[in-house]
C-alpha angles and dihedrals in degrees: 000000000000114000113242113250123245128253123229118196131201141138117258091192138020147202099244141165086271095051123256109354120197124207094170102118104074091047097056106022095093097046116118093209127031126177112202112202120209129185140097129284114297095026092119101253095138093042091051093050092049094048094047090047091055091052090051091049090054087061088059099258122134116233138199122228111209099203123213113242091205092052113016091191088065134067128234091190148352123212128193095193096179087060093042090235138117146170122217139180105248097188129102134332090025097041109189134180132176118277091188103026117212096348093070108354132041132186119225111190113205089181084082086074093058126100106234090194093058092047094047088058088066098035098130094047093047092051090048093051094047091051092045091051091052091049093051091052089050090054092047092053091045089057093045090051090050089050090054091063090060091043090055089048090056091048091052093051092051091041092058089072099037117123097217094185092053091049091048091051091048089052094049092051091049092050091051091047095048101037106024123199099299116116127185124219095248132048114253126253119255133208127187126211145144120251090191138028143191104246139167085264093054127256110345120190134187092191095123095058095037100046102016094066094063118097095219113051127180115188115202111203130180141100132291110290096019094111103262094132093043091052093049092046093050093049091050094047092048090051091052091050090052090054102259121137110239134193111207119205113204126211112267093222102038109023091193087073127071126234096184152322134230124204103186097187088060092039085233135148125181112184148160111261089228090068100049123024105188116223091202118031115204120222092238093054117100134221121205116189114202090183087076087072091060122094107246090209092057090046092052091048090054099036098107092046090049092051092050093049091047091051092053091044092056092044093055094041092052090049089055092049090051090055090052088054091051090048090053091053090053091047090053091054090048092048093058092064091053093045089054090051095047127107098212094178088063090045091054090058089053089049092053091051092049092049091052089050092049092050095039 
């Protein structure tokens, strides 16, 4: 009996302080076959991807679930990397069209299974719900952006007392320890993803399954602005230059910062302690504390200001998360109209054809 393949989960896009941020490209650019699904909400795109993924797993292939940050119970994509094939949701906000039509990518439009007559009967309500959904996302991003100002304030207060030279030396020593002197002929391949996301259900993180499965784990702990992200980024960049393939995991709130890296060939994970709090810490795992490079006197002088900024940061971030929750409720109401107008028997035939193509 063939062993069922494993599932890897991550977010290809996120609701960030800069709005919706997409990290799709490096995860799908090298696929030989990509099915791009089109169609409105409730047309079964996520269900189709999940069902096809399960059939591929039964054949013994591992798959990747690209989880939707606006509805973590849904998928934005499914990749069978061993087969060089994937299926993705090509609708907003991650609009996607073929770069190499037919020869590498193909559009499958599930909107062909919708009854236009049934939808037209509710035209005004559908337009209202779509516009309301967009407005709620705008308000969510507005709150996240406001939260970022307080986050930057915290970083600046911690940064005032940061010994940059000491941190840089610590990073260089860690790079040498982790990567050694060996260098391959070619630069490594990089992929970019989110391990966590701001969702209608709060902050959801796959840190345990992403980082916890690596044999060599280095946990970087510290405070905002104490160089955690810089250290992780430098280690990842050095690994690429030495020829190692690296997966970079960006921060779900500020995508310009890094939460972690994974180098599978070295069985190595380096990550921010905020992303993955280990329940059981192995003796061979390492902790690096960047807060040790911060002047305690400067920290104590700024402590009250830091606490106030942190309070306001959390207040604005929670307000943004609440707007995402409201947007999801509106989306669910919108989805019901499309489900009622859908010919799922017709969609199942499309699903069967896509599965044959993925396994062909």
